[in-house]
Tab-separated table of C-alpha atoms in Angstrom:
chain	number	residue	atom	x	y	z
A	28	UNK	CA	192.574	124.167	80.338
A	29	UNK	CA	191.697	121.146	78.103
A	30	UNK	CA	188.408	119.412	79.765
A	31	UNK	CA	188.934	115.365	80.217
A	32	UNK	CA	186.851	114.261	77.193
A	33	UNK	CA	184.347	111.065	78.623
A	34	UNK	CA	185.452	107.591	77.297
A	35	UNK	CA	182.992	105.481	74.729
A	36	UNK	CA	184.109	102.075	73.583
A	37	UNK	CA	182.493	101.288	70.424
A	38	UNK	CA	182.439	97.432	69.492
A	39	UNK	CA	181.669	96.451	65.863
A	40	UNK	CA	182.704	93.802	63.651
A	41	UNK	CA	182.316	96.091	60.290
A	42	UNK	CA	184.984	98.097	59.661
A	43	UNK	CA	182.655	100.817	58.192
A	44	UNK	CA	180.892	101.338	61.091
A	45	UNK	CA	183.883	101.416	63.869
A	46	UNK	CA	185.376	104.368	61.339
A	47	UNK	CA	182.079	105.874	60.487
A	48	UNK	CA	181.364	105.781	64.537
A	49	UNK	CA	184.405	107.317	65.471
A	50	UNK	CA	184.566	110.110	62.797
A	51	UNK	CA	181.033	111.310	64.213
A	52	UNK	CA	181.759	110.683	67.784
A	53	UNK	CA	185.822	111.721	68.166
A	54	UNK	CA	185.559	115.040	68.221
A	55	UNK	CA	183.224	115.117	71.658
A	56	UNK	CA	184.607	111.911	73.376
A	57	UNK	CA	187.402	109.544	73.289
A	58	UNK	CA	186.395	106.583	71.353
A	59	UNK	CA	187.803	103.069	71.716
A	60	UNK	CA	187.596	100.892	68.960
A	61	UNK	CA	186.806	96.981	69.555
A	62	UNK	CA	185.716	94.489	66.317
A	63	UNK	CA	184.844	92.062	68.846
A	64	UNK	CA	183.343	91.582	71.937
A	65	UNK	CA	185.655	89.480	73.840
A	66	UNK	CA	187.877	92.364	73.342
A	67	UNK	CA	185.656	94.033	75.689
A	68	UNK	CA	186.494	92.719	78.816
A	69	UNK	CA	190.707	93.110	77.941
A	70	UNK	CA	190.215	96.592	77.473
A	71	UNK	CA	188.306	97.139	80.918
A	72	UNK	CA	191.454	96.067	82.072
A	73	UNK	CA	193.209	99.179	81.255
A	74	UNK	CA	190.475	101.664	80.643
A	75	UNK	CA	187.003	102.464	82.768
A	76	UNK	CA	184.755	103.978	79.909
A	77	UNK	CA	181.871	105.783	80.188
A	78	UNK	CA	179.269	104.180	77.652
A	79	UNK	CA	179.305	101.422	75.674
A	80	UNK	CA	178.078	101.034	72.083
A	81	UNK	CA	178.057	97.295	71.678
A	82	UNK	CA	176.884	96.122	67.758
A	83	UNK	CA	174.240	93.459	68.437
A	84	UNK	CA	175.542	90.437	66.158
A	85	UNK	CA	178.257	90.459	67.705
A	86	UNK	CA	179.130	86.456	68.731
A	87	UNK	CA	182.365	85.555	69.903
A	88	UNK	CA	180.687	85.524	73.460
A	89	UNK	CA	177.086	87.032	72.408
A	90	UNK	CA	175.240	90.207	73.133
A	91	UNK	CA	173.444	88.440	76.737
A	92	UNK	CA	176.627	86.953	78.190
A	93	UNK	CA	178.500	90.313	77.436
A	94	UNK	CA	176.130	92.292	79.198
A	95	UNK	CA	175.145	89.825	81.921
A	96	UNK	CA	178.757	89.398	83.044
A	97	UNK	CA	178.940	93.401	82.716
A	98	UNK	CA	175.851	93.785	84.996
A	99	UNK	CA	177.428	90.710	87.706
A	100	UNK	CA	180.727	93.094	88.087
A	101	UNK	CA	180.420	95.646	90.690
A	102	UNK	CA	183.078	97.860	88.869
A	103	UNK	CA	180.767	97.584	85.437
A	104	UNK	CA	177.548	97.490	86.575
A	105	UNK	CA	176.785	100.784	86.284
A	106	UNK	CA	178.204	101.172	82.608
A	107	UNK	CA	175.244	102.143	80.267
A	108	UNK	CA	175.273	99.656	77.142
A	109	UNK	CA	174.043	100.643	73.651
A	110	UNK	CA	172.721	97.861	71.422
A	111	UNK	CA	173.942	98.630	67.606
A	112	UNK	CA	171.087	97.588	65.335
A	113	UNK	CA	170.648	97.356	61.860
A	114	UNK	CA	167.762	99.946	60.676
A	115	UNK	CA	165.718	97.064	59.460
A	116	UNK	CA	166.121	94.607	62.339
A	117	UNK	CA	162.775	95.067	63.827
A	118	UNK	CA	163.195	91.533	65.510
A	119	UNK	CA	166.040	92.637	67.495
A	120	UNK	CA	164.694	96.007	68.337
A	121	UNK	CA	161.900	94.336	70.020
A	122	UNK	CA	164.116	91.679	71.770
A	123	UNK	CA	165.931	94.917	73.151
A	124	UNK	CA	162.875	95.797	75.658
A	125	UNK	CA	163.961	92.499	77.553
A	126	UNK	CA	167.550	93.114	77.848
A	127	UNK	CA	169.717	95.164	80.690
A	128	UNK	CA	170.229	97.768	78.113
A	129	UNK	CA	169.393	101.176	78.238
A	130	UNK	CA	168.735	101.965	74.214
A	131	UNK	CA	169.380	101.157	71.071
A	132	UNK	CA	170.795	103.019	68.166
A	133	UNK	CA	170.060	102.355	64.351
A	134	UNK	CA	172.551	101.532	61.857
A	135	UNK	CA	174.044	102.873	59.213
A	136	UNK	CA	174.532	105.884	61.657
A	137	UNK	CA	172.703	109.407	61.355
A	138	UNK	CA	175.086	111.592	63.252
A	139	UNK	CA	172.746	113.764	64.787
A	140	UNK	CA	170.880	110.784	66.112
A	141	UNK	CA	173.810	109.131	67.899
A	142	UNK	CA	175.548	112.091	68.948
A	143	UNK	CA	172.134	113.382	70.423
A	144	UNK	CA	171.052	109.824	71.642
A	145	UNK	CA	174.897	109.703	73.481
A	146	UNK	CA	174.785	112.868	75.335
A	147	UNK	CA	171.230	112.409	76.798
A	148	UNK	CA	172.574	109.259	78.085
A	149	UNK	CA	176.008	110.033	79.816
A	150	UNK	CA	173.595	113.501	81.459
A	151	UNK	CA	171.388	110.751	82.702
A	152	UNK	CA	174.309	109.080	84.270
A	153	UNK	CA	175.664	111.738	85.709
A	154	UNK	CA	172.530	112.856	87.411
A	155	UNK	CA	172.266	109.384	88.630
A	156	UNK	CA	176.038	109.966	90.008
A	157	UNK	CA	175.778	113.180	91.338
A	158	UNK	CA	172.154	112.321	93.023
A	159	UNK	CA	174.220	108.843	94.421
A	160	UNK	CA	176.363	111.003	95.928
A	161	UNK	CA	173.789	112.885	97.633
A	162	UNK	CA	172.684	110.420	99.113
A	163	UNK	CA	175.759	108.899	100.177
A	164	UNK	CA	176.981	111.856	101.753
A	165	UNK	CA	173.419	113.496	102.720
A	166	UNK	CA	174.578	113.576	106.269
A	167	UNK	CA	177.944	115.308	105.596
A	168	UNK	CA	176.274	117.629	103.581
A	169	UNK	CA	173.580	118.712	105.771
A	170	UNK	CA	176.514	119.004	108.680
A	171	UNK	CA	178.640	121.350	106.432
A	172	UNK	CA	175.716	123.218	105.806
A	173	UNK	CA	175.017	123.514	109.396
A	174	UNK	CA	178.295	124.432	110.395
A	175	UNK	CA	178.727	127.366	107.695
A	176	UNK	CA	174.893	128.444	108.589
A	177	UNK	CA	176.351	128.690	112.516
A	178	UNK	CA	178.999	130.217	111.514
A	179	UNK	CA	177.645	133.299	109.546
A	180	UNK	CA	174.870	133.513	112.374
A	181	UNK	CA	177.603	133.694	115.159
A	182	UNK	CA	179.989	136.081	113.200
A	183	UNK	CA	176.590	138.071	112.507
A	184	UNK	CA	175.466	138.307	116.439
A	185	UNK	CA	179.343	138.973	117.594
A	186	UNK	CA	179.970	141.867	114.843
A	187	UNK	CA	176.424	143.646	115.730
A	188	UNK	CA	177.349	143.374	119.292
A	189	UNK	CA	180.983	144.869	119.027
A	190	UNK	CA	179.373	147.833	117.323
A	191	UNK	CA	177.328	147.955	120.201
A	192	UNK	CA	180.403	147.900	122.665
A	193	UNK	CA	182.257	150.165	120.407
A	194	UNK	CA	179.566	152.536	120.808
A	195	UNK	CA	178.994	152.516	124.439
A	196	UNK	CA	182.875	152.534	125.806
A	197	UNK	CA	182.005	152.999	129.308
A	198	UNK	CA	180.738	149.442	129.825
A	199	UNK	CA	183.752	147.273	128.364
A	200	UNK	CA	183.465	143.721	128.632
A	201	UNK	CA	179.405	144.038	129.113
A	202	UNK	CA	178.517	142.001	126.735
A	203	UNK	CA	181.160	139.367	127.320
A	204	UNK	CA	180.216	139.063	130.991
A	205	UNK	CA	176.494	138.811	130.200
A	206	UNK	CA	176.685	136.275	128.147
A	207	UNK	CA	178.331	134.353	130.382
A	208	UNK	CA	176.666	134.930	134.027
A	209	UNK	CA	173.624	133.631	131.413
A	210	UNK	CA	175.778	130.390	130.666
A	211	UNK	CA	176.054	129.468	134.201
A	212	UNK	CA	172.347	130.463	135.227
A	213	UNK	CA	171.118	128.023	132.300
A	214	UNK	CA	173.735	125.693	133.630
A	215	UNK	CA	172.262	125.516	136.737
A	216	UNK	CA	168.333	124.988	134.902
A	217	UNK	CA	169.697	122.398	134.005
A	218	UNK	CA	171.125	120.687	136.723
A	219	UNK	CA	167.836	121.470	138.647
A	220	UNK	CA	165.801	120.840	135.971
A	221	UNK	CA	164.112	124.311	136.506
A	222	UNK	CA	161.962	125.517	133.837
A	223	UNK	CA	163.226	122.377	131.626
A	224	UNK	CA	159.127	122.369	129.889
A	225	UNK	CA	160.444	125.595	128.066
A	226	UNK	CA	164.540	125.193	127.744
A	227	UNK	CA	163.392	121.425	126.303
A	228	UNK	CA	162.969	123.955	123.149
A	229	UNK	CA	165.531	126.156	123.030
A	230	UNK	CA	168.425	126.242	121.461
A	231	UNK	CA	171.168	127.115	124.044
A	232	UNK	CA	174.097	127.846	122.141
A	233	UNK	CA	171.915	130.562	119.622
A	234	UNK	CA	170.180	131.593	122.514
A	235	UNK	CA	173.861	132.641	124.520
A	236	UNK	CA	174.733	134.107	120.929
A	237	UNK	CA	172.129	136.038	120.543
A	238	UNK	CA	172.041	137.130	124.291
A	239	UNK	CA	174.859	139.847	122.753
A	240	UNK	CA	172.387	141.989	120.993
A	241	UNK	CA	170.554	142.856	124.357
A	242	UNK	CA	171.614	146.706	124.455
A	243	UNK	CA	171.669	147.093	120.058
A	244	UNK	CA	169.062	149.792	120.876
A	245	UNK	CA	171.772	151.850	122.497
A	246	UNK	CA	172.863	152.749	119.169
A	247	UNK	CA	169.966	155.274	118.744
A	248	UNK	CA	170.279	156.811	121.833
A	249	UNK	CA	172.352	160.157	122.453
A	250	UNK	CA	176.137	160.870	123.384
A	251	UNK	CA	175.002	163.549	126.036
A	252	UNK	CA	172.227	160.716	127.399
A	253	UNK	CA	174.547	157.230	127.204
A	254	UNK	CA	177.694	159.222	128.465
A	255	UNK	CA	176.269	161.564	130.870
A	256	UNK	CA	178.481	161.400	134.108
A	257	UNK	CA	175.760	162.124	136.660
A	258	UNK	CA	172.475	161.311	137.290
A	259	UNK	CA	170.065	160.783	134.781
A	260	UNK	CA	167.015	163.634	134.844
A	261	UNK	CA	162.985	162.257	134.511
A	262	UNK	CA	163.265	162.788	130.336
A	263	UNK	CA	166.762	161.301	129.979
A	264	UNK	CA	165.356	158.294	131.933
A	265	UNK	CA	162.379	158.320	129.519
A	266	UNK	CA	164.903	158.534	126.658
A	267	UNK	CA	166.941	156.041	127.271
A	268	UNK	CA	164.644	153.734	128.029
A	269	UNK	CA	163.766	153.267	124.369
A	270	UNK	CA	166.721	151.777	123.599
A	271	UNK	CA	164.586	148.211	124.575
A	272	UNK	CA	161.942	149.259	121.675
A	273	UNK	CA	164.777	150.525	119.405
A	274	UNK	CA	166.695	147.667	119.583
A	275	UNK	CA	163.838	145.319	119.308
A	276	UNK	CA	162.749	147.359	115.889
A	277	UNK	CA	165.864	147.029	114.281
A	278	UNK	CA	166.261	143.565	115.221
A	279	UNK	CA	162.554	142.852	113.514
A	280	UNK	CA	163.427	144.850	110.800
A	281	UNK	CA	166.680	142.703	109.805
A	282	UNK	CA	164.218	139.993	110.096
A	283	UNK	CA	161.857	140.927	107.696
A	284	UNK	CA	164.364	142.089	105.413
A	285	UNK	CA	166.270	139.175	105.441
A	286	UNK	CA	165.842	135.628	104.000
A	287	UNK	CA	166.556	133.099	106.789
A	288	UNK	CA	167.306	135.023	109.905
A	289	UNK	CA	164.425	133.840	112.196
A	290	UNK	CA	167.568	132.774	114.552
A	291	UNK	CA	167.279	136.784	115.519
A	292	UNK	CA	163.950	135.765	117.007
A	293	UNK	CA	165.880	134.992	120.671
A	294	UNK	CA	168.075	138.585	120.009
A	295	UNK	CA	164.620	140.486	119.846
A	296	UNK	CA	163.122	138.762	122.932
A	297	UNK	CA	166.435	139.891	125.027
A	298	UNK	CA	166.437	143.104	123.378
A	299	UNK	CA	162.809	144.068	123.963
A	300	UNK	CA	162.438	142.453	127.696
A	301	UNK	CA	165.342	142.189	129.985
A	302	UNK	CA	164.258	145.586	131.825
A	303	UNK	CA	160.777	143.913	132.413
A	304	UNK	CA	160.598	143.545	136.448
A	305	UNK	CA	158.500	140.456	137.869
A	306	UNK	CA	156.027	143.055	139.849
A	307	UNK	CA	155.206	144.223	136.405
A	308	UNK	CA	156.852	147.841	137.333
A	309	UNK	CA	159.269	147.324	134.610
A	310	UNK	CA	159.331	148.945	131.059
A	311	UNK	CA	158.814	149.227	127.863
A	312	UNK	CA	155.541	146.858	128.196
A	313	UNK	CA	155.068	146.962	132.264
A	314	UNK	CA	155.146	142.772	131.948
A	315	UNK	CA	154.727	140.774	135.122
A	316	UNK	CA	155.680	137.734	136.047
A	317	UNK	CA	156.039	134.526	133.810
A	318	UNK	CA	154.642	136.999	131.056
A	319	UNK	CA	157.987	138.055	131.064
A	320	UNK	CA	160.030	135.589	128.628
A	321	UNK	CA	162.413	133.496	130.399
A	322	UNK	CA	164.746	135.099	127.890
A	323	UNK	CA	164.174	138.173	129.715
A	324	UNK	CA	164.007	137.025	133.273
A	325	UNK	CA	167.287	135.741	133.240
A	326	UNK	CA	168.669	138.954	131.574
A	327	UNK	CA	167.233	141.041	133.966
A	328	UNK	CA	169.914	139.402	136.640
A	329	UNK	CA	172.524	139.117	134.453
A	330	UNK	CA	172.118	142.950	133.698
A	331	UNK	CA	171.625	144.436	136.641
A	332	UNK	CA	174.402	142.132	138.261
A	333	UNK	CA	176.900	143.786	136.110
A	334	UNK	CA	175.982	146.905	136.466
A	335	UNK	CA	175.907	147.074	140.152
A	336	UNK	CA	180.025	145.380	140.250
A	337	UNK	CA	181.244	147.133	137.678
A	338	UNK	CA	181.834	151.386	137.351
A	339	UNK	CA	179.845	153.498	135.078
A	340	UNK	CA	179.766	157.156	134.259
A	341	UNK	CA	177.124	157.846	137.398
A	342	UNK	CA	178.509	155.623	139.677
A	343	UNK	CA	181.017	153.353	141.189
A	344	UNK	CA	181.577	149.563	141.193
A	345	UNK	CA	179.251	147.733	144.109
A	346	UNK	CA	181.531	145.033	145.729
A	347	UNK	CA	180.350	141.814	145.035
A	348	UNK	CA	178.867	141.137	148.728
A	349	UNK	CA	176.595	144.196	148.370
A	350	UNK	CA	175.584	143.014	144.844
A	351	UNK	CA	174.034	139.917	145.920
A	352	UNK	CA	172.133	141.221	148.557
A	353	UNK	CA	170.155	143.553	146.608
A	354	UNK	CA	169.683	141.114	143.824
A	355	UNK	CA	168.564	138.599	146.758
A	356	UNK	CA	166.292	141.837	147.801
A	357	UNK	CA	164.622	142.211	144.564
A	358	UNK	CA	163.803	138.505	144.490
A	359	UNK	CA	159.783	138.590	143.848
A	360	UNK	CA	159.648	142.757	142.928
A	361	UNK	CA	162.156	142.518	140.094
A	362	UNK	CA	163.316	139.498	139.550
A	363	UNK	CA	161.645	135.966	138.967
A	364	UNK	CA	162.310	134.444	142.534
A	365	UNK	CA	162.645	130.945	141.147
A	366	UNK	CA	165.566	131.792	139.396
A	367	UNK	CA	166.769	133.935	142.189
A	368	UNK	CA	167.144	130.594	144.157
A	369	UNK	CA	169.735	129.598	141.154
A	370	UNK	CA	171.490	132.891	141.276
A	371	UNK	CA	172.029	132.548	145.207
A	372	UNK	CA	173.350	128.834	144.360
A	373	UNK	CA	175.878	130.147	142.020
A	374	UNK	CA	176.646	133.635	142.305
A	375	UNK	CA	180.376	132.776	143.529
A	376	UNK	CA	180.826	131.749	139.597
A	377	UNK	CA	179.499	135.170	138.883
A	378	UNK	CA	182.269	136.608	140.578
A	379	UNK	CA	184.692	134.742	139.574
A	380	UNK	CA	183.620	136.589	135.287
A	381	UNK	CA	183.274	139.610	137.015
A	382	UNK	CA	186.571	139.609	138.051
A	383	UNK	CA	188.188	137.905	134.921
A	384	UNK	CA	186.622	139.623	131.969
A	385	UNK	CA	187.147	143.181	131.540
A	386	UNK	CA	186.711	145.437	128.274
């Protein structure tokens, strides 16, 4: 495909030099010739060019007023003007420094010299264009950015945590429903402005997103363990358990593997701590109260909620009745009993996902 070749109008009263000018310069660009000035301004009419070589005797409206008027026009101002100069001219290659031009270019012409002197000035221009535009559209920009950044994160967190799901069948929907008993409990921290010195900081949406990588260690753990149908003995308890530390290992190790993915920060902090209990009985660290990230505190509800409504291998689904009561009962022992209070407040919501959202 045949690239648009840039437009120069070259504007010379000699003969020689419009033919001598465009011999050098046709092959690269698509020259113009004018043998006056006036015919400048008729041919902007028709055709925008990209540079203009403008021969400095030129006097049917003289080198100032033709660049002056230029310079007035919104749609020419930007144009870059060449002064053509006679080699020995020294006069009016000094009077140059004082004019709205941007060089000046020796005559008769040395090809190398204008063809070299030419292309550093149209890549100036179109740095200046292309950094214009930038700036114009910095805001756009950085949104698009954004948006495609979110993006990748988001299809990042939800493909980790269907491999997650896909691995442990027996909890369908899990993950789904965590995520969003933990929308309406920050809801609610919100509207009760509970805890709002720490969620003034977070980032809500990320955090939800990232709420789906709580279980990743699950991964490492065993078929006979994760799938067992009864009770769990002492070391199968001890084994499973380390699916907080695995999960929080692989999570750190994605982070420093990978350029930009400090966003997993939140994933780790769910991963490692939502099986911490407020009385500090709770594993892998045995954290106690507001050591326990909030992260993890609110987890710890939205986990155990889930699993006490919904059936797994070793037992059967809790009605939702008995579930709040011994969430309500662990208020202080395993759970943070300030947020508690919010989960008594709304726990009707967290039937209503319960209910709704299965695998």
């Amino acid at each position: 495909m045949d690239i648009k070749k840039q437009t120069i109008f070259l504007v010379d009263n000699s003969l020689e030099s419009l033919t001598s000018g465009k011999n050098i310069l046709s092959n690269d660009y698509n020259v113009i010739t004018l043998n006056n000035d006036a015919c400048v301004f008729d041919a902007l009419e028709k055709t925008r060019p990209d540079l203009i070589l403008l021969d400095i005797k030129m006097s049917k409206i003289g080198r100032h007023d033709v660049v002056k008027r230029l310079k007035a026009d919104l749609e020419t101002v930007q144009i870059p003007v060449i002064f053509l100069v006679d080699a020995d001219d020294n006069e009016i290659e000094h009077e140059n420094l004082f004019i709205d031009v941007i060089d000046y270019i020796p005559k008769p012409f040395s090809p190398p010299l204008l063809l070299k002197r030419i292309e550093a000035h149209l890549l100036m221009e179109a740095q200046r264009l292309d950094l214009l535009y930038i700036s114009n559209n910095l805001e756009m920009i950085v949104e698009e950015k954004t948006k495609t950044i979110t993006k990748l994160k988001n299809i990042f967190l939800s493909t980790m945590a269907d491999l997650v799901e896909h691995r442990d069948h027996t909890i369908g929907g899990h993950i789904e429903r965590t995520k969003k008993y933990l929308k309406i409990l920050m809801d609610a921290m919100r509207e009760y402005e509970v805890y709002q010195e720490v969620m003034a900081f977070v980032d809500e949406e990320l955090a939800l997103q990232s709420s789906q990588l709580h279980d990743l260690g699950k991964i490492s753990i065993s078929d006979s363990i994760l799938f067992k149908p009864g009770k769990l003995t002492p070391e199968e308890f001890e084994e499973i358990k380390k699916h907080t530390t695995f999960g929080g290992k692989i999570i750190s190790r994605i982070i420093s593997e990978t350029p930009d993915s400090d966003f997993l920060q939140y994933a780790k902090i769910f991963a490692e701590t939502h099986h911490e209990k407020w009385d500090g009985s709770g594993y892998p660290k045995g954290l106690k109260g507001h050591d326990i990230p909030l992260f993890g505190r609110l987890m710890a509800i939205a986990d155990v909620y889930d699993a006490l409504v919904t059936d797994r291998p070793y037992k059967v689904a809790f009605p939702h009745n008995v579930a709040v009561e011994i969430i309500k009962e662990g208020s202080g022992t395993h759970f943070d009993p300030t947020l508690i209070n919010l989960f008594m407040k709304m726990h009707t919501k967290f039937e209503v996902i319960a209910r709704d959202v299965s695998g």
